[in-house]
Tab-separated table of C-alpha atoms and ligand atoms in Angstrom:
chain	number	residue	atom	x	y	z
A	1	MET	CA	-11.120	-159.729	69.116
A	2	LYS	CA	-14.575	-158.906	70.368
A	3	ALA	CA	-17.546	-160.170	68.312
A	4	MET	CA	-21.299	-160.609	68.654
A	5	VAL	CA	-21.687	-164.303	67.816
A	6	LEU	CA	-24.822	-166.230	66.859
A	7	ALA	CA	-24.447	-169.854	67.949
A	8	GLN	CA	-28.138	-170.755	68.386
A	9	PRO	CA	-30.905	-168.808	66.633
A	10	GLY	CA	-33.924	-167.717	68.708
A	11	PRO	CA	-36.405	-164.924	69.221
A	12	ILE	CA	-34.507	-161.647	69.368
A	13	GLU	CA	-36.171	-160.886	72.695
A	14	SER	CA	-34.130	-163.739	74.145
A	15	LYS	CA	-30.841	-162.003	72.936
A	16	PRO	CA	-29.425	-164.863	70.795
A	17	LEU	CA	-26.297	-162.840	69.924
A	18	LYS	CA	-23.622	-163.226	72.569
A	19	LEU	CA	-20.520	-161.078	73.125
A	20	ARG	CA	-17.483	-163.341	72.709
A	21	GLU	CA	-13.701	-163.107	72.501
A	22	VAL	CA	-12.743	-164.986	69.309
A	23	PRO	CA	-9.456	-165.303	67.350
A	24	THR	CA	-8.672	-162.361	65.042
A	25	PRO	CA	-8.766	-163.778	61.505
A	26	SER	CA	-5.694	-163.628	59.243
A	27	PRO	CA	-6.007	-162.723	55.531
A	28	ARG	CA	-5.206	-165.506	53.180
A	29	ALA	CA	-4.142	-165.100	49.547
A	30	GLY	CA	-6.216	-162.487	47.770
A	31	GLU	CA	-7.877	-161.278	51.022
A	32	VAL	CA	-7.625	-158.170	53.155
A	33	ARG	CA	-8.149	-157.747	56.864
A	34	ILE	CA	-10.290	-154.777	57.768
A	35	LYS	CA	-10.394	-153.038	61.142
A	36	ILE	CA	-14.134	-152.364	61.328
A	37	ALA	CA	-15.377	-148.919	62.223
A	38	VAL	CA	-19.105	-149.518	61.820
A	39	CYS	CA	-21.473	-152.162	60.609
A	40	GLY	CA	-25.161	-151.563	59.584
A	41	VAL	CA	-27.988	-153.635	61.062
A	42	CYS	CA	-30.370	-155.089	58.541
A	43	HIS	CA	-33.692	-156.977	58.595
A	44	THR	CA	-31.794	-159.903	57.070
A	45	ASP	CA	-29.659	-160.088	60.272
A	46	LEU	CA	-32.861	-160.374	62.223
A	47	ASP	CA	-34.043	-163.260	59.939
A	48	GLU	CA	-30.696	-164.972	60.658
A	49	ALA	CA	-30.817	-164.378	64.413
A	50	GLU	CA	-34.360	-165.753	64.609
A	51	GLY	CA	-33.576	-168.774	62.369
A	52	ARG	CA	-35.665	-167.886	59.276
A	53	LEU	CA	-32.569	-167.637	57.151
A	54	LYS	CA	-30.076	-170.541	57.266
A	55	THR	CA	-26.476	-169.569	58.086
A	56	LYS	CA	-23.329	-171.309	59.075
A	57	LEU	CA	-23.214	-171.733	62.832
A	58	PRO	CA	-21.725	-170.198	64.811
A	59	VAL	CA	-21.714	-167.050	62.677
A	60	ILE	CA	-20.856	-163.417	63.114
A	61	PRO	CA	-23.622	-161.528	61.309
A	62	GLY	CA	-23.372	-158.194	59.495
A	63	HIS	CA	-23.003	-157.225	55.836
A	64	GLN	CA	-22.819	-153.400	55.740
A	65	ILE	CA	-19.250	-152.985	56.854
A	66	VAL	CA	-17.061	-149.872	56.758
A	67	GLY	CA	-13.525	-149.828	58.058
A	68	ARG	CA	-9.876	-149.502	57.172
A	69	VAL	CA	-7.612	-152.060	55.520
A	70	GLU	CA	-5.152	-153.204	58.165
A	71	ALA	CA	-3.313	-156.111	56.574
A	72	VAL	CA	-3.253	-157.633	53.064
A	73	GLY	CA	-2.784	-161.260	52.137
A	74	SER	CA	-0.329	-162.535	49.544
A	75	GLY	CA	-1.183	-161.418	46.013
A	76	ALA	CA	-3.723	-158.836	47.152
A	77	SER	CA	-2.866	-155.599	45.464
A	78	ARG	CA	-5.956	-153.439	45.208
A	79	PHE	CA	-5.697	-151.789	48.621
A	80	ARG	CA	-3.072	-150.601	51.015
A	81	PRO	CA	-3.164	-150.505	54.835
A	82	GLY	CA	-5.092	-147.424	55.845
A	83	ASP	CA	-7.454	-147.354	52.887
A	84	ARG	CA	-11.146	-146.876	53.862
A	85	VAL	CA	-13.241	-149.663	52.406
A	86	GLY	CA	-16.666	-151.252	52.586
A	87	VAL	CA	-17.943	-154.861	52.262
A	88	ALA	CA	-21.580	-155.702	51.215
A	89	TRP	CA	-23.687	-158.800	51.019
A	90	ILE	CA	-21.689	-160.571	48.325
A	91	TYR	CA	-18.689	-162.221	50.033
A	92	SER	CA	-17.684	-164.519	47.222
A	93	ALA	CA	-18.863	-166.374	44.118
A	94	ASP	CA	-17.064	-169.264	42.376
A	95	GLY	CA	-16.530	-167.419	39.112
A	96	THR	CA	-16.885	-170.635	37.165
A	97	CYS	CA	-20.535	-171.720	37.112
A	98	GLN	CA	-22.831	-170.859	34.167
A	99	PHE	CA	-24.296	-167.883	36.051
A	100	CYS	CA	-20.920	-166.346	37.002
A	101	ARG	CA	-19.688	-166.785	33.443
A	102	ALA	CA	-22.772	-164.892	32.212
A	103	GLY	CA	-22.067	-162.011	34.611
A	104	ASN	CA	-24.749	-162.951	37.081
A	105	GLU	CA	-22.560	-163.790	40.101
A	106	ASN	CA	-25.509	-162.896	42.335
A	107	LEU	CA	-27.130	-166.144	41.071
A	108	CYS	CA	-23.951	-168.255	41.609
A	109	LEU	CA	-24.529	-171.824	42.680
A	110	ASN	CA	-21.847	-171.310	45.260
A	111	PHE	CA	-22.746	-167.748	46.295
A	112	ARG	CA	-21.533	-166.895	49.824
A	113	GLY	CA	-23.142	-164.078	51.766
A	114	THR	CA	-21.180	-161.929	54.158
A	115	GLY	CA	-22.280	-162.526	57.773
A	116	CYS	CA	-24.171	-165.629	56.626
A	117	ASP	CA	-21.941	-168.160	54.854
A	118	ALA	CA	-18.780	-166.294	55.978
A	119	ASP	CA	-18.247	-164.224	59.220
A	120	GLY	CA	-19.407	-160.642	58.923
A	121	GLY	CA	-19.114	-157.287	60.512
A	122	TYR	CA	-20.518	-157.533	64.088
A	123	ALA	CA	-16.838	-157.734	65.195
A	124	GLU	CA	-13.645	-155.735	65.496
A	125	TYR	CA	-12.082	-157.297	62.415
A	126	LEU	CA	-13.137	-159.000	59.162
A	127	VAL	CA	-11.246	-160.758	56.411
A	128	ALA	CA	-12.771	-160.525	52.939
A	129	PRO	CA	-11.701	-161.196	49.389
A	130	GLU	CA	-10.225	-157.959	48.003
A	131	GLU	CA	-12.541	-158.122	44.983
A	132	SER	CA	-15.560	-157.978	47.290
A	133	THR	CA	-14.115	-154.877	48.997
A	134	TYR	CA	-14.895	-151.374	47.688
A	135	PRO	CA	-13.438	-147.971	48.247
A	136	ILE	CA	-15.745	-145.700	50.209
A	137	PRO	CA	-16.133	-142.228	48.602
A	138	GLU	CA	-14.831	-139.493	50.837
A	139	GLN	CA	-18.148	-137.593	50.759
A	140	PHE	CA	-19.567	-140.026	53.338
A	141	THR	CA	-18.800	-140.508	56.962
A	142	ASP	CA	-18.362	-144.079	58.111
A	143	LEU	CA	-21.873	-143.989	59.603
A	144	GLN	CA	-23.460	-142.646	56.460
A	145	ALA	CA	-21.740	-145.172	54.224
A	146	ALA	CA	-22.948	-148.240	56.040
A	147	PRO	CA	-26.640	-148.321	55.037
A	148	LEU	CA	-25.677	-147.593	51.455
A	149	LEU	CA	-23.958	-150.992	51.295
A	150	CYS	CA	-27.205	-152.959	51.698
A	151	ALA	CA	-30.434	-150.941	51.365
A	152	GLY	CA	-28.768	-148.696	48.737
A	153	VAL	CA	-26.972	-151.304	46.614
A	154	ILE	CA	-29.870	-153.754	46.595
A	155	GLY	CA	-32.359	-151.015	45.665
A	156	TYR	CA	-30.053	-149.986	42.906
A	157	ARG	CA	-30.041	-153.530	41.544
A	158	ALA	CA	-33.851	-153.521	41.525
A	159	LEU	CA	-33.835	-150.253	39.654
A	160	ARG	CA	-31.449	-151.669	37.008
A	161	LEU	CA	-33.739	-154.661	36.540
A	162	THR	CA	-36.764	-152.440	35.796
A	163	ASN	CA	-35.136	-151.354	32.555
A	164	LEU	CA	-36.542	-147.893	33.242
A	165	ARG	CA	-35.848	-145.172	30.668
A	166	ASP	CA	-35.865	-141.451	31.347
A	167	GLY	CA	-39.272	-139.880	30.976
A	168	GLN	CA	-41.084	-143.056	31.983
A	169	ILE	CA	-43.271	-143.599	35.011
A	170	LEU	CA	-41.906	-145.650	37.956
A	171	GLY	CA	-43.993	-146.852	40.890
A	172	PHE	CA	-42.674	-147.681	44.365
A	173	PHE	CA	-44.708	-150.006	46.605
A	174	GLY	CA	-43.617	-149.384	50.209
A	175	PHE	CA	-41.396	-146.465	51.233
A	176	GLY	CA	-38.930	-147.666	53.848
A	177	ALA	CA	-35.087	-147.515	54.076
A	178	SER	CA	-34.311	-148.881	50.640
A	179	ALA	CA	-36.965	-146.877	48.746
A	180	HIS	CA	-36.103	-143.594	50.376
A	181	LEU	CA	-32.472	-143.986	49.300
A	182	LEU	CA	-33.421	-145.205	45.855
A	183	ILE	CA	-35.777	-142.379	45.001
A	184	GLN	CA	-32.856	-140.038	45.263
A	185	ALA	CA	-30.864	-142.123	42.816
A	186	VAL	CA	-33.789	-142.202	40.420
A	187	ARG	CA	-34.245	-138.421	40.475
A	188	HIS	CA	-30.510	-138.065	39.692
A	189	LYS	CA	-30.190	-140.743	37.038
A	190	PHE	CA	-33.549	-140.218	35.313
A	191	PRO	CA	-34.397	-136.506	35.874
A	192	ASN	CA	-37.566	-136.712	33.693
A	193	ALA	CA	-38.936	-139.899	35.157
A	194	ARG	CA	-42.178	-139.543	37.126
A	195	VAL	CA	-42.238	-141.386	40.434
A	196	PHE	CA	-45.468	-142.487	42.071
A	197	VAL	CA	-45.285	-143.942	45.609
A	198	PHE	CA	-47.803	-146.351	47.213
A	199	THR	CA	-47.779	-146.887	50.941
A	200	ARG	CA	-49.993	-148.714	53.361
A	201	PRO	CA	-53.257	-146.732	53.947
A	202	GLY	CA	-52.821	-144.092	56.571
A	203	GLN	CA	-49.009	-143.816	56.260
A	204	LYS	CA	-49.297	-140.095	55.665
A	205	GLU	CA	-45.810	-139.300	56.906
A	206	HIS	CA	-44.216	-141.751	54.460
A	207	GLN	CA	-46.301	-140.219	51.652
A	208	GLU	CA	-45.202	-136.695	52.658
A	209	LEU	CA	-41.597	-137.781	52.829
A	210	ALA	CA	-41.891	-139.333	49.357
A	211	LYS	CA	-43.199	-136.071	47.951
A	212	ARG	CA	-40.467	-134.064	49.630
A	213	LEU	CA	-37.904	-136.400	48.042
A	214	GLY	CA	-39.391	-135.834	44.576
A	215	ALA	CA	-42.353	-138.213	44.109
A	216	GLU	CA	-44.956	-136.598	41.845
A	217	TRP	CA	-47.786	-138.547	43.487
A	218	ALA	CA	-48.116	-140.508	46.681
A	219	GLY	CA	-51.135	-142.531	47.806
A	220	ALA	CA	-52.216	-145.784	49.346
A	221	THR	CA	-51.802	-149.213	47.717
A	222	GLY	CA	-55.129	-149.803	46.019
A	223	ASP	CA	-55.548	-146.133	44.914
A	224	ASP	CA	-55.666	-145.306	41.268
A	225	PRO	CA	-52.502	-143.323	40.291
A	226	PRO	CA	-52.790	-140.409	37.704
A	227	ALA	CA	-51.310	-142.727	34.993
A	228	ARG	CA	-50.230	-146.288	34.498
A	229	LEU	CA	-46.687	-147.393	35.510
A	230	HIS	CA	-44.083	-148.424	32.968
A	231	ALA	CA	-42.198	-150.140	35.804
A	232	ALA	CA	-42.697	-150.772	39.493
A	233	ILE	CA	-40.581	-151.887	42.455
A	234	ASP	CA	-42.219	-153.741	45.334
A	235	PHE	CA	-40.284	-153.206	48.627
A	236	THR	CA	-42.947	-154.794	50.931
A	237	PRO	CA	-42.987	-158.139	52.719
A	238	THR	CA	-46.664	-158.768	51.712
A	239	TRP	CA	-48.659	-159.997	48.690
A	240	ALA	CA	-51.366	-157.393	48.104
A	241	PRO	CA	-48.941	-154.868	46.629
A	242	ILE	CA	-47.975	-157.381	43.924
A	243	VAL	CA	-51.600	-157.715	42.793
A	244	GLU	CA	-52.140	-153.943	42.975
A	245	ALA	CA	-48.898	-153.219	41.096
A	246	MET	CA	-49.894	-155.565	38.316
A	247	ARG	CA	-53.311	-153.844	38.075
A	248	VAL	CA	-51.812	-150.412	37.541
A	249	LEU	CA	-48.912	-151.498	35.416
A	250	GLU	CA	-48.831	-150.281	31.777
A	251	ARG	CA	-49.039	-152.862	29.023
A	252	GLY	CA	-45.544	-154.411	28.570
A	253	GLY	CA	-44.568	-153.091	31.997
A	254	ARG	CA	-42.418	-154.863	34.522
A	255	LEU	CA	-42.745	-155.341	38.294
A	256	VAL	CA	-39.545	-156.043	40.172
A	257	ILE	CA	-40.008	-157.578	43.632
A	258	ASN	CA	-37.222	-156.498	45.896
A	259	ALA	CA	-37.635	-159.010	48.788
A	260	ILE	CA	-35.876	-162.128	50.029
A	261	ARG	CA	-39.128	-163.584	51.215
A	262	LYS	CA	-42.789	-162.769	51.610
A	263	GLU	CA	-44.822	-163.272	54.717
A	264	ASP	CA	-47.843	-165.584	54.566
A	265	ARG	CA	-50.341	-163.331	56.338
A	266	ASP	CA	-52.041	-161.884	53.284
A	267	LYS	CA	-51.202	-164.594	50.722
A	268	ASP	CA	-54.902	-165.011	49.873
A	269	ALA	CA	-54.660	-161.664	48.089
A	270	LEU	CA	-53.252	-163.692	45.178
A	271	LEU	CA	-56.743	-165.218	44.664
A	272	ARG	CA	-57.782	-161.811	43.275
A	273	LEU	CA	-55.344	-162.218	40.371
A	274	ASP	CA	-57.373	-161.941	37.220
A	275	TYR	CA	-55.611	-162.862	34.003
A	276	ALA	CA	-57.072	-160.017	31.907
A	277	THR	CA	-56.735	-157.304	34.582
A	278	HIS	CA	-53.368	-158.196	36.080
A	279	LEU	CA	-51.257	-160.265	33.757
A	280	TRP	CA	-52.255	-160.031	30.122
A	281	LEU	CA	-50.671	-157.594	27.619
A	282	GLU	CA	-47.116	-158.826	28.230
A	283	LYS	CA	-46.825	-157.636	31.789
A	284	GLU	CA	-43.852	-159.138	33.655
A	285	ILE	CA	-42.879	-160.027	37.191
A	286	LYS	CA	-39.204	-160.388	38.137
A	287	THR	CA	-37.508	-160.803	41.513
A	288	THR	CA	-34.132	-159.675	42.695
A	289	ALA	CA	-31.593	-162.000	44.390
A	290	ASN	CA	-28.459	-160.837	46.177
A	291	VAL	CA	-26.122	-158.249	44.530
A	292	THR	CA	-23.224	-158.299	42.176
A	293	ARG	CA	-19.924	-156.518	42.898
A	294	GLN	CA	-20.754	-154.363	39.854
A	295	ASP	CA	-23.860	-153.117	41.629
A	296	ALA	CA	-21.781	-151.866	44.550
A	297	ARG	CA	-19.101	-150.448	42.311
A	298	GLU	CA	-21.647	-148.359	40.369
A	299	PHE	CA	-23.855	-147.389	43.203
A	300	LEU	CA	-21.293	-146.012	45.697
A	301	PRO	CA	-19.861	-143.278	43.378
A	302	LEU	CA	-23.460	-142.467	42.199
A	303	ALA	CA	-24.620	-142.029	45.776
A	304	ALA	CA	-21.635	-139.770	46.370
A	305	GLU	CA	-22.391	-137.632	43.291
A	306	ILE	CA	-26.042	-137.024	44.323
A	307	PRO	CA	-25.205	-136.989	47.265
A	308	ILE	CA	-27.428	-139.401	49.277
A	309	ARG	CA	-27.295	-138.764	53.031
A	310	PRO	CA	-28.837	-141.616	54.988
A	311	GLU	CA	-30.191	-140.973	58.495
A	312	VAL	CA	-28.732	-143.326	61.037
A	313	GLN	CA	-29.335	-144.432	64.621
A	314	VAL	CA	-26.118	-145.503	66.340
A	315	PHE	CA	-25.687	-148.385	68.828
A	316	PRO	CA	-22.569	-149.846	70.482
A	317	LEU	CA	-21.547	-153.345	69.270
A	318	GLU	CA	-22.696	-154.916	72.529
A	319	GLN	CA	-26.229	-153.632	71.892
A	320	ALA	CA	-26.758	-155.582	68.642
A	321	ASN	CA	-29.687	-157.547	70.113
A	322	GLU	CA	-31.388	-154.363	71.210
A	323	ALA	CA	-30.804	-152.747	67.787
A	324	LEU	CA	-32.330	-155.827	66.089
A	325	LEU	CA	-35.299	-155.738	68.435
A	326	LEU	CA	-36.033	-152.144	67.338
A	327	VAL	CA	-35.718	-153.293	63.726
A	328	LYS	CA	-38.251	-156.016	64.432
A	329	GLN	CA	-40.607	-153.494	65.984
A	330	GLY	CA	-40.047	-151.004	63.138
A	331	LYS	CA	-39.043	-148.390	65.712
A	332	THR	CA	-35.525	-147.396	64.493
A	333	GLN	CA	-35.009	-143.728	63.649
A	334	GLY	CA	-33.264	-144.086	60.267
A	335	ALA	CA	-30.981	-147.034	59.583
A	336	ALA	CA	-29.520	-148.813	62.615
A	337	VAL	CA	-25.656	-148.887	62.678
A	338	LEU	CA	-23.308	-150.475	65.149
A	339	ARG	CA	-20.323	-148.362	66.220
A	340	ILE	CA	-17.403	-150.679	66.739
A	341	SER	CA	-14.127	-148.784	66.613
A	342	GLU	CA	-13.086	-145.936	68.904
A	343	SER	CA	-12.514	-143.648	65.973
A	344	VAL	CA	-15.549	-143.395	63.748
A	345	SER	CA	-16.436	-140.597	61.369
B	401	ZN	ZN1	-29.076	-156.190	54.325
B	402	ZN	ZN1	-20.728	-169.077	40.155
């Protein structure tokens, strides 16, 4: 099969992903083989390609996979050939460690990420454990479903971790791909919640989009919102929004940081942290890590019910490096998705 393979990480400008002919994988016990229609392109794939996130090598990246089941391994009974399915970031967890036993498989000591610890979706075929494979609701085309499997599911996990109740005030810091999907889920799940959105100063179009999607107020990080936040989600790669979120959080409120890593460029913002202003009165900071299968199983039907319709920009598989370069430059129009099969909806 054809695959875009990463053997040696490097700057995306040097095109580290190479088109290769590799053996088509066979499903083992409990696995399915999926003929891939499309695979979303994510900032995490860029971190892998440029060597900031450790992966197995060589690796086929990609963890927002939509396709059709083509073969099933022994004992696999959830799907039949022809079923349309998706695979997200969680490839497998051991099911036996203390975190798995407590229902937190995202924290598993032996967590394996799709397209990171196991080969992913920048290829014509994928094998995956059937329990990490989800039916795709018919409301979505293949292309629309792909971004829901990462930006959508991870945002949904962050929302769950806020413990938000209907009628409360939720703040978003940053308004990119994940936030713009999530606000639609918030409006649906918590119709009386008030959403305030904070962007970088001058990002007027993001603020306008936030209001069109139901934010009651949108301003710049550092502005004083009309009321304090019961909960906040930080979607940014920087530190200043953490300090600002803590400043405008209501007593007892919780900030959830939805990021795999933070950049160092504005780390000195943390020196502004003042105990009385930012931390006291039982304010909390929590981070998200990975996703559970339950997050995907809950989010996909919810997204279909709303329905959420992600905007996508399509690239052929061979152009994965070019797509990732646009992700790096922040120049994609909607979520980038690789078209892999001839027949894609
Ligand atoms: Zn992702
Ligand atoms: Zn485990």
